[in-house]
PDB file of C-alpha atoms and ligand atoms in Angstrom:
ATOM      1  CA  UNK A 909     -35.214 178.692 -54.745  1.00  0.00           C
ATOM      2  CA  UNK A 910     -35.786 178.498 -58.529  1.00  0.00           C
ATOM      3  CA  UNK A 911     -37.501 181.686 -60.249  1.00  0.00           C
ATOM      4  CA  UNK A 912     -40.562 180.242 -61.860  1.00  0.00           C
ATOM      5  CA  UNK A 913     -41.235 181.828 -65.218  1.00  0.00           C
ATOM      6  CA  UNK A 914     -44.027 179.855 -66.217  1.00  0.00           C
ATOM      7  CA  UNK A 915     -46.665 179.808 -69.205  1.00  0.00           C
ATOM      8  CA  UNK A 916     -49.889 178.048 -68.643  1.00  0.00           C
ATOM      9  CA  UNK A 917     -51.719 176.843 -71.645  1.00  0.00           C
ATOM     10  CA  UNK A 918     -54.916 175.341 -72.230  1.00  0.00           C
ATOM     11  CA  UNK A 919     -58.137 176.029 -74.254  1.00  0.00           C
ATOM     12  CA  UNK A 920     -60.768 178.266 -73.214  1.00  0.00           C
ATOM     13  CA  UNK A 921     -62.776 176.771 -70.310  1.00  0.00           C
ATOM     14  CA  UNK A 922     -59.796 174.413 -69.343  1.00  0.00           C
ATOM     15  CA  UNK A 923     -59.628 176.357 -65.805  1.00  0.00           C
ATOM     16  CA  UNK A 924     -56.173 177.736 -66.618  1.00  0.00           C
ATOM     17  CA  UNK A 925     -57.133 181.161 -65.052  1.00  0.00           C
ATOM     18  CA  UNK A 926     -58.205 179.535 -61.775  1.00  0.00           C
ATOM     19  CA  UNK A 927     -55.045 177.506 -61.506  1.00  0.00           C
ATOM     20  CA  UNK A 928     -52.893 180.306 -62.462  1.00  0.00           C
ATOM     21  CA  UNK A 929     -54.089 182.268 -59.606  1.00  0.00           C
ATOM     22  CA  UNK A 930     -53.689 179.358 -57.153  1.00  0.00           C
ATOM     23  CA  UNK A 931     -50.174 178.855 -58.409  1.00  0.00           C
ATOM     24  CA  UNK A 932     -49.103 182.545 -58.216  1.00  0.00           C
ATOM     25  CA  UNK A 933     -50.471 182.755 -54.631  1.00  0.00           C
ATOM     26  CA  UNK A 934     -48.882 179.617 -53.495  1.00  0.00           C
ATOM     27  CA  UNK A 935     -45.399 180.214 -55.032  1.00  0.00           C
ATOM     28  CA  UNK A 936     -45.405 184.021 -54.471  1.00  0.00           C
ATOM     29  CA  UNK A 937     -45.175 184.928 -58.169  1.00  0.00           C
ATOM     30  CA  UNK A 938     -46.915 187.438 -60.404  1.00  0.00           C
ATOM     31  CA  UNK A 939     -50.166 186.352 -62.052  1.00  0.00           C
ATOM     32  CA  UNK A 940     -50.254 188.022 -65.602  1.00  0.00           C
ATOM     33  CA  UNK A 941     -53.531 187.544 -67.515  1.00  0.00           C
ATOM     34  CA  UNK A 942     -53.778 189.154 -70.878  1.00  0.00           C
ATOM     35  CA  UNK A 943     -57.536 188.387 -70.834  1.00  0.00           C
ATOM     36  CA  UNK A 944     -57.931 190.497 -67.496  1.00  0.00           C
ATOM     37  CA  UNK A 945     -55.574 193.126 -69.008  1.00  0.00           C
ATOM     38  CA  UNK A 946     -57.844 193.420 -72.173  1.00  0.00           C
ATOM     39  CA  UNK A 947     -61.107 193.282 -70.211  1.00  0.00           C
ATOM     40  CA  UNK A 948     -60.070 196.128 -68.151  1.00  0.00           C
ATOM     41  CA  UNK A 949     -59.096 198.152 -71.288  1.00  0.00           C
ATOM     42  CA  UNK A 950     -62.213 197.266 -73.236  1.00  0.00           C
ATOM     43  CA  UNK A 951     -64.592 199.542 -71.173  1.00  0.00           C
ATOM     44  CA  UNK A 952     -62.092 202.524 -70.929  1.00  0.00           C
ATOM     45  CA  UNK A 953     -63.899 204.677 -73.640  1.00  0.00           C
ATOM     46  CA  UNK A 954     -60.547 205.148 -75.759  1.00  0.00           C
ATOM     47  CA  UNK A 955     -60.268 203.971 -79.492  1.00  0.00           C
ATOM     48  CA  UNK A 956     -58.023 201.111 -78.499  1.00  0.00           C
ATOM     49  CA  UNK A 957     -60.500 200.085 -75.700  1.00  0.00           C
ATOM     50  CA  UNK A 958     -63.462 200.165 -78.167  1.00  0.00           C
ATOM     51  CA  UNK A 959     -61.424 198.159 -80.785  1.00  0.00           C
ATOM     52  CA  UNK A 960     -60.530 195.605 -78.133  1.00  0.00           C
ATOM     53  CA  UNK A 961     -64.201 195.427 -77.042  1.00  0.00           C
ATOM     54  CA  UNK A 962     -65.283 194.472 -80.629  1.00  0.00           C
ATOM     55  CA  UNK A 963     -62.669 191.802 -81.009  1.00  0.00           C
ATOM     56  CA  UNK A 964     -63.091 189.921 -77.686  1.00  0.00           C
ATOM     57  CA  UNK A 965     -66.860 190.085 -77.875  1.00  0.00           C
ATOM     58  CA  UNK A 966     -66.755 188.335 -81.200  1.00  0.00           C
ATOM     59  CA  UNK A 967     -64.154 185.709 -79.910  1.00  0.00           C
ATOM     60  CA  UNK A 968     -61.381 187.038 -81.999  1.00  0.00           C
ATOM     61  CA  UNK A 969     -57.830 187.709 -80.997  1.00  0.00           C
ATOM     62  CA  UNK A 970     -56.180 191.274 -80.326  1.00  0.00           C
ATOM     63  CA  UNK A 971     -53.582 191.718 -82.796  1.00  0.00           C
ATOM     64  CA  UNK A 972     -49.998 190.361 -82.051  1.00  0.00           C
ATOM     65  CA  UNK A 973     -48.236 193.662 -82.176  1.00  0.00           C
ATOM     66  CA  UNK A 974     -50.655 195.242 -79.424  1.00  0.00           C
ATOM     67  CA  UNK A 975     -50.409 191.972 -77.345  1.00  0.00           C
ATOM     68  CA  UNK A 976     -46.725 191.500 -77.444  1.00  0.00           C
ATOM     69  CA  UNK A 977     -45.939 195.401 -76.582  1.00  0.00           C
ATOM     70  CA  UNK A 978     -48.099 195.026 -73.475  1.00  0.00           C
ATOM     71  CA  UNK A 979     -46.562 191.907 -72.094  1.00  0.00           C
ATOM     72  CA  UNK A 980     -42.968 193.190 -72.950  1.00  0.00           C
ATOM     73  CA  UNK A 981     -43.678 196.261 -70.996  1.00  0.00           C
ATOM     74  CA  UNK A 982     -45.360 194.389 -68.007  1.00  0.00           C
ATOM     75  CA  UNK A 983     -42.482 191.847 -67.826  1.00  0.00           C
ATOM     76  CA  UNK A 984     -39.902 194.720 -67.839  1.00  0.00           C
ATOM     77  CA  UNK A 985     -41.263 195.922 -64.630  1.00  0.00           C
ATOM     78  CA  UNK A 986     -41.221 192.506 -62.764  1.00  0.00           C
ATOM     79  CA  UNK A 987     -38.390 191.445 -60.694  1.00  0.00           C
ATOM     80  CA  UNK A 988     -39.147 187.845 -59.575  1.00  0.00           C
ATOM     81  CA  UNK A 989     -41.100 185.120 -61.113  1.00  0.00           C
ATOM     82  CA  UNK A 990     -44.349 185.095 -62.901  1.00  0.00           C
ATOM     83  CA  UNK A 991     -47.181 182.891 -64.385  1.00  0.00           C
ATOM     84  CA  UNK A 992     -48.332 183.972 -67.834  1.00  0.00           C
ATOM     85  CA  UNK A 993     -51.886 183.211 -68.320  1.00  0.00           C
ATOM     86  CA  UNK A 994     -53.419 183.670 -71.884  1.00  0.00           C
ATOM     87  CA  UNK A 995     -50.053 184.690 -73.500  1.00  0.00           C
ATOM     88  CA  UNK A 996     -48.711 183.475 -75.893  1.00  0.00           C
ATOM     89  CA  UNK A 997     -51.753 182.450 -77.878  1.00  0.00           C
ATOM     90  CA  UNK A 998     -50.079 182.378 -81.253  1.00  0.00           C
ATOM     91  CA  UNK A 999     -46.712 181.381 -82.663  1.00  0.00           C
ATOM     92  CA  UNK A1000     -45.566 184.833 -83.465  1.00  0.00           C
ATOM     93  CA  UNK A1001     -46.311 185.844 -79.877  1.00  0.00           C
ATOM     94  CA  UNK A1002     -44.225 182.786 -78.673  1.00  0.00           C
ATOM     95  CA  UNK A1003     -41.264 183.801 -81.053  1.00  0.00           C
ATOM     96  CA  UNK A1004     -41.514 187.383 -79.603  1.00  0.00           C
ATOM     97  CA  UNK A1005     -41.556 186.137 -76.067  1.00  0.00           C
ATOM     98  CA  UNK A1006     -38.318 184.332 -76.543  1.00  0.00           C
ATOM     99  CA  UNK A1007     -36.710 187.618 -77.228  1.00  0.00           C
ATOM    100  CA  UNK A1008     -37.458 188.961 -73.859  1.00  0.00           C
ATOM    101  CA  UNK A1009     -38.100 186.185 -71.315  1.00  0.00           C
ATOM    102  CA  UNK A1010     -36.637 182.907 -70.142  1.00  0.00           C
ATOM    103  CA  UNK A1011     -39.488 180.609 -69.777  1.00  0.00           C
ATOM    104  CA  UNK A1012     -38.554 177.595 -67.864  1.00  0.00           C
ATOM    105  CA  UNK A1013     -41.763 175.703 -67.883  1.00  0.00           C
ATOM    106  CA  UNK A1014     -44.978 175.432 -69.892  1.00  0.00           C
ATOM    107  CA  UNK A1015     -47.890 173.815 -68.143  1.00  0.00           C
ATOM    108  CA  UNK A1016     -50.666 172.448 -70.453  1.00  0.00           C
ATOM    109  CA  UNK A1017     -54.035 171.974 -68.897  1.00  0.00           C
ATOM    110  CA  UNK A1018     -55.620 169.217 -71.233  1.00  0.00           C
ATOM    111  CA  UNK A1019     -59.557 169.014 -71.302  1.00  0.00           C
ATOM    112  CA  UNK A1020     -61.814 167.548 -73.912  1.00  0.00           C
ATOM    113  CA  UNK A1021     -64.019 169.808 -76.189  1.00  0.00           C
ATOM    114  CA  UNK A1022     -67.484 168.410 -75.095  1.00  0.00           C
ATOM    115  CA  UNK A1023     -66.265 169.398 -71.435  1.00  0.00           C
ATOM    116  CA  UNK A1024     -65.168 172.726 -72.432  1.00  0.00           C
ATOM    117  CA  UNK A1025     -68.478 173.788 -74.102  1.00  0.00           C
ATOM    118  CA  UNK A1026     -70.562 173.016 -71.213  1.00  0.00           C
ATOM    119  CA  UNK A1027     -68.300 174.557 -68.648  1.00  0.00           C
ATOM    120  CA  UNK A1028     -67.839 177.785 -70.511  1.00  0.00           C
ATOM    121  CA  UNK A1029     -71.543 178.365 -70.859  1.00  0.00           C
ATOM    122  CA  UNK A1030     -71.944 177.915 -67.241  1.00  0.00           C
ATOM    123  CA  UNK A1031     -69.160 180.308 -65.965  1.00  0.00           C
ATOM    124  CA  UNK A1032     -69.956 183.283 -63.974  1.00  0.00           C
ATOM    125  CA  UNK A1033     -67.593 186.221 -63.346  1.00  0.00           C
ATOM    126  CA  UNK A1034     -67.187 188.927 -60.706  1.00  0.00           C
ATOM    127  CA  UNK A1035     -65.827 192.447 -61.396  1.00  0.00           C
ATOM    128  CA  UNK A1036     -63.337 191.988 -58.677  1.00  0.00           C
ATOM    129  CA  UNK A1037     -61.448 189.327 -60.811  1.00  0.00           C
ATOM    130  CA  UNK A1038     -62.985 186.049 -59.149  1.00  0.00           C
ATOM    131  CA  UNK A1039     -64.504 183.522 -61.391  1.00  0.00           C
ATOM    132  CA  UNK A1040     -67.135 180.830 -60.663  1.00  0.00           C
ATOM    133  CA  UNK A1041     -69.030 177.984 -62.313  1.00  0.00           C
ATOM    134  CA  UNK A1042     -72.495 177.050 -61.975  1.00  0.00           C
ATOM    135  CA  UNK A1043     -71.297 173.331 -62.020  1.00  0.00           C
ATOM    136  CA  UNK A1044     -67.868 173.159 -60.843  1.00  0.00           C
ATOM    137  CA  UNK A1045     -67.227 176.027 -58.511  1.00  0.00           C
ATOM    138  CA  UNK A1046     -70.459 177.381 -57.272  1.00  0.00           C
ATOM    139  CA  UNK A1047     -70.441 180.619 -55.203  1.00  0.00           C
ATOM    140  CA  UNK A1048     -71.530 180.142 -51.512  1.00  0.00           C
ATOM    141  CA  UNK A1049     -74.493 182.390 -52.143  1.00  0.00           C
ATOM    142  CA  UNK A1050     -76.249 182.086 -55.543  1.00  0.00           C
ATOM    143  CA  UNK A1051     -75.124 184.722 -58.012  1.00  0.00           C
ATOM    144  CA  UNK A1052     -72.917 186.650 -55.529  1.00  0.00           C
ATOM    145  CA  UNK A1053     -69.134 186.715 -55.012  1.00  0.00           C
ATOM    146  CA  UNK A1054     -67.724 184.816 -52.031  1.00  0.00           C
ATOM    147  CA  UNK A1055     -64.912 187.412 -51.703  1.00  0.00           C
ATOM    148  CA  UNK A1056     -66.625 190.752 -52.126  1.00  0.00           C
ATOM    149  CA  UNK A1057     -70.379 190.055 -52.432  1.00  0.00           C
ATOM    150  CA  UNK A1058     -70.891 191.839 -55.722  1.00  0.00           C
ATOM    151  CA  UNK A1059     -73.382 190.432 -58.217  1.00  0.00           C
ATOM    152  CA  UNK A1060     -71.780 187.876 -60.793  1.00  0.00           C
ATOM    153  CA  UNK A1061     -72.316 188.147 -64.447  1.00  0.00           C
ATOM    154  CA  UNK A1062     -71.669 186.022 -67.532  1.00  0.00           C
ATOM    155  CA  UNK A1063     -69.076 187.127 -69.903  1.00  0.00           C
ATOM    156  CA  UNK A1064     -70.277 188.587 -73.211  1.00  0.00           C
ATOM    157  CA  UNK A1065     -68.001 186.183 -75.212  1.00  0.00           C
ATOM    158  CA  UNK A1066     -69.549 183.139 -73.640  1.00  0.00           C
ATOM    159  CA  UNK A1067     -72.596 182.775 -75.697  1.00  0.00           C
ATOM    160  CA  UNK A1068     -72.757 179.416 -77.502  1.00  0.00           C
ATOM    161  CA  UNK A1069     -71.793 180.797 -80.987  1.00  0.00           C
ATOM    162  CA  UNK A1070     -68.955 182.802 -79.592  1.00  0.00           C
ATOM    163  CA  UNK A1071     -67.707 179.849 -77.509  1.00  0.00           C
ATOM    164  CA  UNK A1072     -67.527 177.693 -80.929  1.00  0.00           C
ATOM    165  CA  UNK A1073     -65.664 180.378 -82.707  1.00  0.00           C
ATOM    166  CA  UNK A1074     -63.132 180.940 -79.681  1.00  0.00           C
ATOM    167  CA  UNK A1075     -62.705 176.973 -79.762  1.00  0.00           C
ATOM    168  CA  UNK A1076     -61.997 177.170 -83.424  1.00  0.00           C
ATOM    169  CA  UNK A1077     -59.558 179.952 -83.228  1.00  0.00           C
ATOM    170  CA  UNK A1078     -57.813 178.095 -80.339  1.00  0.00           C
ATOM    171  CA  UNK A1079     -57.185 175.138 -82.567  1.00  0.00           C
ATOM    172  CA  UNK A1080     -56.129 176.933 -85.364  1.00  0.00           C
ATOM    173  CA  UNK A1081     -53.669 179.610 -83.519  1.00  0.00           C
ATOM    174  CA  UNK A1082     -52.901 178.253 -80.018  1.00  0.00           C
ATOM    175  CA  UNK A1083     -52.689 174.447 -80.432  1.00  0.00           C
ATOM    176  CA  UNK A1084     -49.515 174.644 -82.554  1.00  0.00           C
ATOM    177  CA  UNK A1085     -47.835 175.966 -79.357  1.00  0.00           C
ATOM    178  CA  UNK A1086     -47.893 172.537 -77.697  1.00  0.00           C
ATOM    179  CA  UNK A1087     -45.281 171.426 -80.323  1.00  0.00           C
ATOM    180  CA  UNK A1088     -43.397 174.830 -80.217  1.00  0.00           C
ATOM    181  CA  UNK A1089     -42.878 174.193 -76.448  1.00  0.00           C
ATOM    182  CA  UNK A1090     -42.525 170.426 -76.544  1.00  0.00           C
ATOM    183  CA  UNK A1091     -39.094 170.420 -74.633  1.00  0.00           C
ATOM    184  CA  UNK A1092     -40.472 172.202 -71.620  1.00  0.00           C
ATOM    185  CA  UNK A1093     -44.062 171.254 -71.696  1.00  0.00           C
ATOM    186  CA  UNK A1094     -45.854 169.243 -68.964  1.00  0.00           C
ATOM    187  CA  UNK A1095     -49.391 167.974 -69.451  1.00  0.00           C
ATOM    188  CA  UNK A1096     -51.900 168.081 -66.593  1.00  0.00           C
ATOM    189  CA  UNK A1097     -55.247 166.315 -66.876  1.00  0.00           C
ATOM    190  CA  UNK A1098     -57.758 169.163 -66.458  1.00  0.00           C
ATOM    191  CA  UNK A1099     -60.777 167.123 -66.440  1.00  0.00           C
ATOM    192  CA  UNK A1100     -60.706 166.591 -62.755  1.00  0.00           C
ATOM    193  CA  UNK A1101     -61.917 168.704 -59.614  1.00  0.00           C
ATOM    194  CA  UNK A1102     -59.855 172.011 -59.150  1.00  0.00           C
ATOM    195  CA  UNK A1103     -57.996 170.802 -56.120  1.00  0.00           C
ATOM    196  CA  UNK A1104     -57.005 167.597 -57.869  1.00  0.00           C
ATOM    197  CA  UNK A1105     -55.431 169.544 -60.727  1.00  0.00           C
ATOM    198  CA  UNK A1106     -53.877 171.691 -58.353  1.00  0.00           C
ATOM    199  CA  UNK A1107     -52.298 168.952 -56.750  1.00  0.00           C
ATOM    200  CA  UNK A1108     -51.027 167.580 -59.936  1.00  0.00           C
ATOM    201  CA  UNK A1109     -49.485 170.996 -60.802  1.00  0.00           C
ATOM    202  CA  UNK A1110     -47.804 171.199 -57.475  1.00  0.00           C
ATOM    203  CA  UNK A1111     -46.131 167.849 -57.905  1.00  0.00           C
ATOM    204  CA  UNK A1112     -44.795 169.163 -61.273  1.00  0.00           C
ATOM    205  CA  UNK A1113     -43.381 172.331 -59.714  1.00  0.00           C
ATOM    206  CA  UNK A1114     -41.743 170.720 -56.715  1.00  0.00           C
TER     207      UNK A1114
HETATM  208  P1  LIG B 888     -59.176 184.774 -71.828  1.00  0.00           P
HETATM  209  O1  LIG B 888     -59.665 185.502 -70.471  1.00  0.00           O
HETATM  210  O2  LIG B 888     -57.700 184.598 -71.695  1.00  0.00           O
HETATM  211  O3  LIG B 888     -60.073 183.911 -72.348  1.00  0.00           O
HETATM  212  O4  LIG B 888     -59.070 186.064 -72.841  1.00  0.00           O
HETATM  213  C1  LIG B 888     -60.341 186.789 -73.356  1.00  0.00           C
HETATM  214  C2  LIG B 888     -60.101 187.207 -74.741  1.00  0.00           C
HETATM  215  O5  LIG B 888     -59.018 188.252 -74.786  1.00  0.00           O
HETATM  216  C3  LIG B 888     -59.627 186.308 -75.753  1.00  0.00           C
HETATM  217  O6  LIG B 888     -60.569 185.676 -76.210  1.00  0.00           O
HETATM  218  C4  LIG B 888     -59.042 187.183 -76.841  1.00  0.00           C
HETATM  219  O7  LIG B 888     -60.161 188.001 -77.547  1.00  0.00           O
HETATM  220  C5  LIG B 888     -58.223 188.341 -76.088  1.00  0.00           C
HETATM  221  N1  LIG B 888     -57.022 187.701 -75.730  1.00  0.00           N
HETATM  222  C6  LIG B 888     -56.424 187.339 -74.498  1.00  0.00           C
HETATM  223  N2  LIG B 888     -55.183 187.020 -74.578  1.00  0.00           N
HETATM  224  C7  LIG B 888     -54.782 187.155 -75.852  1.00  0.00           C
HETATM  225  C8  LIG B 888     -53.583 187.041 -76.563  1.00  0.00           C
HETATM  226  N3  LIG B 888     -52.532 186.583 -76.119  1.00  0.00           N
HETATM  227  N4  LIG B 888     -53.543 187.447 -77.859  1.00  0.00           N
HETATM  228  C9  LIG B 888     -54.708 187.797 -78.610  1.00  0.00           C
HETATM  229  N5  LIG B 888     -55.783 188.125 -77.803  1.00  0.00           N
HETATM  230  C10 LIG B 888     -55.978 187.704 -76.538  1.00  0.00           C
END
């Protein structure tokens, strides 16, 4: 069987985190989310944690050198396949990744701007890592996680102002990756129900 070394790309709110988890589970590969890694560090009380908190709460990126080091170390400890979610996000990160990983596919989840803004402002998170959406992926019990029953919360970087800033930075810094990866890039329509997007991704991977 092929070892999947996949990057999933898409604007904030495209649903890439949800799809990344589903793919990782189905194909038995590791899900590596830089967003999750940074959210875990942001509250740890260290100097680095405080710096990360300030950056992500304002919708800014964590510097390339810090991000690259974390991912390089993480990939060094993985034997099989993996799914990179949220990395790379800039051309320098993609250049660095080429030096320490052989990515064999890039999945791009394509969603229009208008849809992104409304999705992001209705997203709900759980401390256990699950995410929900008041419109597209409601929890069974209002405001509580289906998996662990903890109370859900809204991310601090999902206020309307910060969402606009994140989309602007995505266009400037991350969108150029679509061209960078054009030879191994597969586009999937992300403006569909979650399971339909997943079906399309499975077709691409089989
Ligand atoms: P996400 O959960 O993927 O939307 O990531 C949340 C936030 O973490 C982003 O808005 C950035 O502030 C930061 N972040 C995640 N991945 C990266 C990356 N590859 N480079 C720089 N900052 C990142």
